[in-house]
Amino acid sequence: MPVSVNDTYGDPFIIEQVGNTVTKLTSLDRHRAPIAIFTKAGYSEEVLAQLETVPAQVAANVVVFYSLTGLDEGGISFDERVRFIQALREIFTNTLVFTRPIIRNRNDDPAMLRRLAEVAAEHTGYLVLGGLHDAKKRKTIETPVEDQLITFCDELGVPTFHKTSCAASWLHGTECWVHDLGAPRDLDSLVSLGYRFGIRDDMVVLDRGTTGDINFIRMLTRSEVYLREVISNYNLLTLPSGERKLEATSSWFAWSENIDTCLDCNYCIIKQIEYLKKMRVRIGVHPSRLPEIVASTGPSQDFSAFRLTKLPKDHAGRNVYADVRTVKPCRARLYPRPLRVERTTGQGATDASSSHR
Ligand code: SF4
């Protein structure tokens, strides 16, 4: 199960949170699927020293998506961020430029897009196109802006991806768990978690659920998911989990501490999510503990207690992922798979790197 670490309010690589991030990463030493880190943190020797303690086999599994926008969030300059990206790549080979968000009239001019592509060309080798926001911070599709960024990257020989899942699966030489779907598999995992479902036309069918359920079941079964009734467009799961909330974004199962300190970006959407905001809450759990948490806790989240469902008013007839989120093509199919090279580090541990850079 692809898992993200500390991807709610807070930043996994700021000094206030890096200790918890290292603890979580270290505990994932037997985790085989990709692990995602999303960060916008500034350069810090203290943070780097802590990150160097992450075991090599875990670091090889981590994909760091560094959000580079040119907006100097938290007062951190562009050059400082590039310096941090360079240093992070010494620890996490798979560190990528992630251009999220691009906001109309703020950082969508060709000069800035070119600069972002050039950083990817010089320092990371790959780029993930993040969500594009309009001036009111709504996610929207600005095809010319996206095309411009892809063109710059093509000119510089930088593979680009629409979704983090596409990039991570490509780097790990596996199928994309968002796009490469087929007949449902590993259905035992759904049974063990207590999901009640049927199968129809190679889809897992549930009577009711959330967008989070669609995301989660798709990543477990690698198949399309059909909900007869979508009760919420939040990423929360309907599985019982007590006080702890379980979340799955379209690409990652979330394991996170939501804290009250971060860069305070003025476009931050987490501050608008009613169960997160700046509250100290725990999201998710070590993946190996998921069955235990689900079996030992009470009823599922009461979705009627939320003020919002994030569903459009006319949501009848919305049943699958494409009805509730914007679908992007998988660009991983455009590029030959990277060859993963095993190399031995000075400590005798094994490290994996890609031959593509
Ligand atoms: S303030 Fe919000 S958008 Fe900015 S880094 Fe923190 S969580 Fe991310």
GROMACS .gro file of C-alpha atoms and ligand atoms in nm:
model
  365
    1MET     CA    1   0.000   0.000   0.000
    2PRO     CA    2   0.160   0.330  -0.107
    3VAL     CA    3   0.182   0.550   0.202
    4SER     CA    4   0.253   0.921   0.258
    5VAL     CA    5   0.413   1.041   0.580
    6ASN     CA    6   0.313   1.363   0.756
    7ASP     CA    7   0.128   1.512   0.462
    8THR     CA    8  -0.130   1.718   0.649
    9TYR     CA    9  -0.085   2.057   0.824
   10GLY     CA   10   0.281   2.074   0.915
   11ASP     CA   11   0.576   1.979   0.697
   12PRO     CA   12   0.766   1.652   0.735
   13PHE     CA   13   1.102   1.828   0.696
   14ILE     CA   14   1.063   2.128   0.928
   15ILE     CA   15   1.246   2.108   1.258
   16GLU     CA   16   0.918   2.087   1.454
   17GLN     CA   17   0.817   1.768   1.273
   18VAL     CA   18   1.126   1.596   1.137
   19GLY     CA   19   1.174   1.382   1.450
   20ASN     CA   20   0.829   1.230   1.407
   21THR     CA   21   0.894   1.186   1.034
   22VAL     CA   22   1.219   0.996   1.099
   23THR     CA   23   1.045   0.773   1.356
   24LYS     CA   24   0.768   0.689   1.111
   25LEU     CA   25   1.007   0.628   0.820
   26THR     CA   26   1.232   0.407   1.032
   27SER     CA   27   0.932   0.198   1.138
   28LEU     CA   28   0.853   0.139   0.771
   29ASP     CA   29   1.170  -0.067   0.725
   30ARG     CA   30   0.973  -0.368   0.602
   31HIS     CA   31   0.734  -0.167   0.388
   32ARG     CA   32   0.773  -0.259   0.021
   33ALA     CA   33   0.549  -0.009  -0.158
   34PRO     CA   34   0.662   0.349  -0.227
   35ILE     CA   35   0.659   0.603   0.056
   36ALA     CA   36   0.583   0.967  -0.029
   37ILE     CA   37   0.710   1.281   0.135
   38PHE     CA   38   0.570   1.621   0.036
   39THR     CA   39   0.772   1.917   0.153
   40LYS     CA   40   0.834   2.287   0.104
   41ALA     CA   41   1.084   2.321   0.387
   42GLY     CA   42   1.388   2.548   0.383
   43TYR     CA   43   1.751   2.438   0.413
   44SER     CA   44   1.847   2.314   0.759
   45GLU     CA   45   2.164   2.132   0.863
   46GLU     CA   46   1.984   2.013   1.176
   47VAL     CA   47   1.704   1.857   0.972
   48LEU     CA   48   1.950   1.697   0.730
   49ALA     CA   49   2.145   1.544   1.020
   50GLN     CA   50   1.826   1.377   1.143
   51LEU     CA   51   1.729   1.259   0.796
   52GLU     CA   52   2.069   1.095   0.754
   53THR     CA   53   1.969   0.846   1.024
   54VAL     CA   54   1.690   0.701   0.808
   55PRO     CA   55   1.796   0.346   0.714
   56ALA     CA   56   1.927   0.319   0.356
   57GLN     CA   57   1.671   0.060   0.249
   58VAL     CA   58   1.389   0.291   0.364
   59ALA     CA   59   1.544   0.598   0.199
   60ALA     CA   60   1.557   0.403  -0.128
   61ASN     CA   61   1.182   0.347  -0.103
   62VAL     CA   62   1.102   0.712  -0.036
   63VAL     CA   63   1.003   0.954  -0.310
   64VAL     CA   64   1.040   1.317  -0.202
   65PHE     CA   65   0.810   1.556  -0.388
   66TYR     CA   66   0.960   1.899  -0.330
   67SER     CA   67   0.696   2.169  -0.397
   68LEU     CA   68   0.878   2.437  -0.591
   69THR     CA   69   0.659   2.728  -0.692
   70GLY     CA   70   0.868   3.044  -0.690
   71LEU     CA   71   0.625   3.194  -0.438
   72ASP     CA   72   0.881   3.204  -0.154
   73GLU     CA   73   0.636   3.054   0.098
   74GLY     CA   74   0.743   3.101   0.459
   75GLY     CA   75   0.998   3.363   0.346
   76ILE     CA   76   1.222   3.087   0.204
   77SER     CA   77   1.397   3.199  -0.113
   78PHE     CA   78   1.408   3.006  -0.440
   79ASP     CA   79   1.785   2.960  -0.414
   80GLU     CA   80   1.762   2.824  -0.059
   81ARG     CA   81   1.506   2.570  -0.174
   82VAL     CA   82   1.727   2.458  -0.463
   83ARG     CA   83   2.013   2.415  -0.216
   84PHE     CA   84   1.789   2.200   0.003
   85ILE     CA   85   1.677   1.991  -0.295
   86GLN     CA   86   2.043   1.925  -0.376
   87ALA     CA   87   2.114   1.818  -0.018
   88LEU     CA   88   1.802   1.601   0.002
   89ARG     CA   89   1.906   1.414  -0.310
   90GLU     CA   90   2.219   1.301  -0.128
   91ILE     CA   91   1.992   1.116   0.117
   92PHE     CA   92   1.683   1.039  -0.093
   93THR     CA   93   1.787   0.958  -0.449
   94ASN     CA   94   1.432   0.998  -0.568
   95THR     CA   95   1.375   1.366  -0.496
   96LEU     CA   96   1.159   1.537  -0.758
   97VAL     CA   97   1.047   1.889  -0.839
   98PHE     CA   98   0.672   1.915  -0.777
   99THR     CA   99   0.519   2.232  -0.920
  100ARG     CA  100   0.223   2.272  -0.687
  101PRO     CA  101   0.046   2.504  -0.686
  102ILE     CA  102   0.068   2.708  -1.000
  103ILE     CA  103  -0.167   3.002  -0.944
  104ARG     CA  104  -0.300   3.223  -1.219
  105ASN     CA  105  -0.122   3.560  -1.240
  106ARG     CA  106   0.116   3.471  -0.959
  107ASN     CA  107   0.356   3.207  -1.087
  108ASP     CA  108   0.219   3.095  -1.423
  109ASP     CA  109   0.430   3.322  -1.645
  110PRO     CA  110   0.659   3.150  -1.898
  111ALA     CA  111   0.977   3.277  -1.730
  112MET     CA  112   0.883   3.113  -1.400
  113LEU     CA  113   0.770   2.790  -1.566
  114ARG     CA  114   1.101   2.775  -1.751
  115ARG     CA  115   1.290   2.831  -1.426
  116LEU     CA  116   1.107   2.541  -1.258
  117ALA     CA  117   1.183   2.313  -1.553
  118GLU     CA  118   1.548   2.415  -1.544
  119VAL     CA  119   1.580   2.325  -1.175
  120ALA     CA  120   1.434   1.982  -1.255
  121ALA     CA  121   1.677   1.942  -1.547
  122GLU     CA  122   1.978   2.040  -1.340
  123HIS     CA  123   1.903   1.883  -1.004
  124THR     CA  124   1.635   1.612  -1.003
  125GLY     CA  125   1.583   1.480  -1.355
  126TYR     CA  126   1.202   1.459  -1.323
  127LEU     CA  127   0.908   1.689  -1.258
  128VAL     CA  128   0.553   1.632  -1.136
  129LEU     CA  129   0.292   1.883  -1.246
  130GLY     CA  130   0.084   1.970  -0.945
  131GLY     CA  131  -0.264   2.111  -0.930
  132LEU     CA  132  -0.323   2.438  -1.103
  133HIS     CA  133  -0.528   2.687  -0.906
  134ASP     CA  134  -0.720   2.987  -1.025
  135ALA     CA  135  -0.704   3.322  -0.844
  136LYS     CA  136  -0.963   3.196  -0.590
  137LYS     CA  137  -0.753   2.889  -0.513
  138ARG     CA  138  -0.995   2.653  -0.684
  139LYS     CA  139  -0.828   2.368  -0.863
  140THR     CA  140  -0.880   2.415  -1.232
  141ILE     CA  141  -0.727   2.298  -1.557
  142GLU     CA  142  -0.520   2.556  -1.736
  143THR     CA  143  -0.420   2.350  -2.035
  144PRO     CA  144  -0.199   2.615  -2.202
  145VAL     CA  145   0.002   2.664  -1.881
  146GLU     CA  146   0.040   2.291  -1.833
  147ASP     CA  147   0.135   2.243  -2.198
  148GLN     CA  148   0.393   2.519  -2.170
  149LEU     CA  149   0.555   2.354  -1.869
  150ILE     CA  150   0.558   2.014  -2.040
  151THR     CA  151   0.709   2.170  -2.353
  152PHE     CA  152   0.989   2.330  -2.151
  153CYS     CA  153   1.056   1.996  -1.981
  154ASP     CA  154   1.051   1.810  -2.313
  155GLU     CA  155   1.305   2.054  -2.452
  156LEU     CA  156   1.527   1.991  -2.151
  157GLY     CA  157   1.479   1.612  -2.157
  158VAL     CA  158   1.291   1.603  -1.824
  159PRO     CA  159   1.020   1.335  -1.792
  160THR     CA  160   0.698   1.489  -1.654
  161PHE     CA  161   0.406   1.327  -1.473
  162HIS     CA  162   0.058   1.450  -1.389
  163LYS     CA  163   0.022   1.256  -1.067
  164THR     CA  164   0.261   1.161  -0.793
  165SER     CA  165   0.145   0.798  -0.823
  166CYS     CA  166   0.258   0.790  -1.188
  167ALA     CA  167   0.603   0.924  -1.098
  168ALA     CA  168   0.649   0.696  -0.797
  169SER     CA  169   0.531   0.381  -0.975
  170TRP     CA  170   0.754   0.463  -1.272
  171LEU     CA  171   1.058   0.517  -1.050
  172HIS     CA  172   0.987   0.192  -0.865
  173GLY     CA  173   0.928  -0.004  -1.186
  174THR     CA  174   0.573  -0.104  -1.088
  175GLU     CA  175   0.227  -0.053  -1.234
  176CYS     CA  176   0.064   0.283  -1.170
  177TRP     CA  177  -0.195   0.218  -0.900
  178VAL     CA  178  -0.417   0.499  -1.028
  179HIS     CA  179  -0.414   0.420  -1.399
  180ASP     CA  180  -0.311   0.057  -1.458
  181LEU     CA  181  -0.636  -0.100  -1.347
  182GLY     CA  182  -0.790  -0.438  -1.426
  183ALA     CA  183  -0.985  -0.719  -1.264
  184PRO     CA  184  -1.001  -0.675  -0.884
  185ARG     CA  185  -0.731  -0.856  -0.691
  186ASP     CA  186  -0.631  -0.906  -0.327
  187LEU     CA  187  -0.997  -0.902  -0.229
  188ASP     CA  188  -0.907  -1.081   0.095
  189SER     CA  189  -0.766  -0.751   0.220
  190LEU     CA  190  -1.105  -0.584   0.175
  191VAL     CA  191  -1.277  -0.872   0.352
  192SER     CA  192  -1.033  -0.857   0.643
  193LEU     CA  193  -1.101  -0.485   0.683
  194GLY     CA  194  -1.476  -0.544   0.697
  195TYR     CA  195  -1.579  -0.384   0.366
  196ARG     CA  196  -1.906  -0.523   0.228
  197PHE     CA  197  -1.883  -0.527  -0.149
  198GLY     CA  198  -1.978  -0.704  -0.470
  199ILE     CA  199  -1.804  -0.736  -0.805
  200ARG     CA  200  -1.952  -0.625  -1.137
  201ASP     CA  201  -1.779  -0.576  -1.473
  202ASP     CA  202  -1.432  -0.587  -1.312
  203MET     CA  203  -1.535  -0.321  -1.060
  204VAL     CA  204  -1.563  -0.338  -0.682
  205VAL     CA  205  -1.916  -0.223  -0.597
  206LEU     CA  206  -2.021  -0.076  -0.261
  207ASP     CA  207  -2.363   0.050  -0.156
  208ARG     CA  208  -2.220   0.368  -0.010
  209GLY     CA  209  -1.885   0.526   0.057
  210THR     CA  210  -1.665   0.829   0.013
  211THR     CA  211  -1.410   0.948  -0.238
  212GLY     CA  212  -1.154   0.828   0.019
  213ASP     CA  213  -1.302   0.476  -0.005
  214ILE     CA  214  -1.275   0.487  -0.384
  215ASN     CA  215  -0.907   0.589  -0.359
  216PHE     CA  216  -0.825   0.332  -0.093
  217ILE     CA  217  -1.004   0.034  -0.248
  218ARG     CA  218  -0.856   0.115  -0.589
  219MET     CA  219  -0.502   0.110  -0.450
  220LEU     CA  220  -0.565  -0.221  -0.270
  221THR     CA  221  -0.746  -0.403  -0.552
  222ARG     CA  222  -0.600  -0.220  -0.855
  223SER     CA  223  -0.948  -0.197  -1.005
  224GLU     CA  224  -1.222   0.060  -1.063
  225VAL     CA  225  -1.458   0.121  -0.772
  226TYR     CA  226  -1.829   0.197  -0.807
  227LEU     CA  227  -2.032   0.349  -0.522
  228ARG     CA  228  -2.409   0.335  -0.550
  229GLU     CA  229  -2.414   0.639  -0.323
  230VAL     CA  230  -2.124   0.881  -0.266
  231ILE     CA  231  -2.180   1.025   0.080
  232SER     CA  232  -1.880   1.259   0.091
  233ASN     CA  233  -1.609   1.392  -0.136
  234TYR     CA  234  -1.364   1.402   0.154
  235ASN     CA  235  -1.071   1.160   0.145
  236LEU     CA  236  -1.183   1.003   0.475
  237LEU     CA  237  -1.261   0.632   0.480
  238THR     CA  238  -1.584   0.490   0.617
  239LEU     CA  239  -1.393   0.214   0.798
  240PRO     CA  240  -1.438   0.218   1.177
  241SER     CA  241  -1.132   0.369   1.341
  242GLY     CA  242  -1.245   0.528   1.669
  243GLU     CA  243  -1.108   0.876   1.730
  244ARG     CA  244  -0.837   0.822   1.471
  245LYS     CA  245  -0.934   0.923   1.120
  246LEU     CA  246  -0.830   0.722   0.816
  247GLU     CA  247  -0.763   0.899   0.489
  248ALA     CA  248  -0.660   0.804   0.137
  249THR     CA  249  -0.585   1.062  -0.127
  250SER     CA  250  -0.604   0.949  -0.488
  251SER     CA  251  -0.242   0.833  -0.470
  252TRP     CA  252  -0.150   0.766  -0.105
  253PHE     CA  253  -0.274   0.618   0.221
  254ALA     CA  254  -0.205   0.893   0.473
  255TRP     CA  255  -0.014   0.840   0.799
  256SER     CA  256   0.025   1.178   0.957
  257GLU     CA  257   0.034   1.400   1.262
  258ASN     CA  258  -0.160   1.718   1.188
  259ILE     CA  259   0.020   1.988   1.388
  260ASP     CA  260  -0.036   2.359   1.442
  261THR     CA  261   0.293   2.481   1.290
  262CYS     CA  262   0.377   2.517   0.927
  263LEU     CA  263   0.481   2.765   0.660
  264ASP     CA  264   0.140   2.934   0.665
  265CYS     CA  265   0.104   2.951   0.288
  266ASN     CA  266  -0.183   3.181   0.201
  267TYR     CA  267  -0.328   2.927  -0.044
  268CYS     CA  268  -0.322   2.637   0.206
  269ILE     CA  269  -0.634   2.422   0.163
  270ILE     CA  270  -0.579   2.215   0.477
  271LYS     CA  271  -0.690   2.509   0.689
  272GLN     CA  272  -1.029   2.477   0.512
  273ILE     CA  273  -1.076   2.106   0.590
  274GLU     CA  274  -1.299   2.092   0.895
  275TYR     CA  275  -1.143   1.783   1.055
  276LEU     CA  276  -0.785   1.909   1.008
  277LYS     CA  277  -0.734   2.287   1.013
  278LYS     CA  278  -0.453   2.358   1.261
  279MET     CA  279  -0.579   2.102   1.512
  280ARG     CA  280  -0.347   1.846   1.664
  281VAL     CA  281  -0.500   1.526   1.527
  282ARG     CA  282  -0.363   1.195   1.412
  283ILE     CA  283  -0.449   1.065   1.070
  284GLY     CA  284  -0.392   0.704   0.973
  285VAL     CA  285  -0.173   0.441   1.128
  286HIS     CA  286   0.125   0.222   1.041
  287PRO     CA  287  -0.018   0.015   0.753
  288SER     CA  288   0.054  -0.313   0.931
  289ARG     CA  289  -0.173  -0.204   1.220
  290LEU     CA  290  -0.468  -0.117   1.003
  291PRO     CA  291  -0.663  -0.445   1.044
  292GLU     CA  292  -0.612  -0.431   1.422
  293ILE     CA  293  -0.733  -0.069   1.446
  294VAL     CA  294  -1.039  -0.137   1.233
  295ALA     CA  295  -1.133  -0.454   1.422
  296SER     CA  296  -1.090  -0.308   1.769
  297THR     CA  297  -1.275   0.022   1.737
  298GLY     CA  298  -1.634   0.132   1.734
  299PRO     CA  299  -1.860   0.261   1.460
  300SER     CA  300  -1.730   0.447   1.161
  301GLN     CA  301  -1.698   0.822   1.127
  302ASP     CA  302  -2.036   1.000   1.146
  303PHE     CA  303  -2.031   1.185   0.815
  304SER     CA  304  -2.356   1.366   0.891
  305ALA     CA  305  -2.166   1.556   1.163
  306PHE     CA  306  -1.962   1.738   0.900
  307ARG     CA  307  -2.082   2.073   0.779
  308LEU     CA  308  -1.951   2.003   0.431
  309THR     CA  309  -1.933   1.698   0.210
  310LYS     CA  310  -1.746   1.876  -0.071
  311LEU     CA  311  -1.995   1.721  -0.311
  312PRO     CA  312  -2.167   1.933  -0.573
  313LYS     CA  313  -2.541   1.976  -0.508
  314ASP     CA  314  -2.631   1.769  -0.813
  315HIS     CA  315  -2.427   1.468  -0.709
  316ALA     CA  316  -2.686   1.206  -0.797
  317GLY     CA  317  -2.540   0.984  -1.069
  318ARG     CA  318  -2.184   1.036  -0.948
  319ASN     CA  319  -2.052   0.690  -0.874
  320VAL     CA  320  -1.691   0.650  -0.983
  321TYR     CA  321  -1.367   0.843  -0.943
  322ALA     CA  322  -1.402   1.027  -1.274
  323ASP     CA  323  -1.736   1.168  -1.152
  324VAL     CA  324  -1.584   1.334  -0.844
  325ARG     CA  325  -1.227   1.426  -0.940
  326THR     CA  326  -1.037   1.548  -1.246
  327VAL     CA  327  -0.881   1.260  -1.435
  328LYS     CA  328  -0.538   1.306  -1.589
  329PRO     CA  329  -0.361   1.066  -1.826
  330CYS     CA  330  -0.070   0.851  -1.711
  331ARG     CA  331   0.244   0.994  -1.868
  332ALA     CA  332   0.450   0.713  -1.713
  333ARG     CA  333   0.363   0.515  -2.025
  334LEU     CA  334   0.554   0.764  -2.242
  335TYR     CA  335   0.895   0.688  -2.096
  336PRO     CA  336   1.102   0.370  -2.081
  337ARG     CA  337   1.108   0.228  -1.731
  338PRO     CA  338   1.413   0.338  -1.530
  339LEU     CA  339   1.660   0.064  -1.458
  340ARG     CA  340   1.697   0.026  -1.083
  341VAL     CA  341   2.060  -0.029  -0.992
  342GLU     CA  342   2.153  -0.197  -0.667
  343ARG     CA  343   2.464  -0.053  -0.509
  344THR     CA  344   2.637  -0.120  -0.180
  345THR     CA  345   2.692   0.173   0.053
  346GLY     CA  346   2.992   0.218   0.278
  347GLN     CA  347   2.801   0.061   0.569
  348GLY     CA  348   2.730  -0.253   0.369
  349ALA     CA  349   2.363  -0.161   0.330
  350THR     CA  350   2.200  -0.184  -0.007
  351ASP     CA  351   2.084   0.126  -0.186
  352ALA     CA  352   1.881   0.146  -0.506
  353SER     CA  353   1.916   0.422  -0.755
  354SER     CA  354   1.798   0.490  -1.102
  355SER     CA  355   2.015   0.491  -1.410
  356HIS     CA  356   1.807   0.773  -1.554
  357ARG     CA  357   1.991   1.070  -1.420
  358SF4     S1  358   0.093   2.586   0.517
  358SF4    FE1  359  -0.038   2.435   0.412
  358SF4     S2  360   0.024   2.446   0.194
  358SF4    FE2  361   0.187   2.545   0.314
  358SF4     S3  362   0.338   2.381   0.346
  358SF4    FE3  363   0.200   2.387   0.528
  358SF4     S4  364   0.042   2.236   0.485
  358SF4    FE4  365   0.145   2.281   0.289
   0.00000   0.00000   0.00000
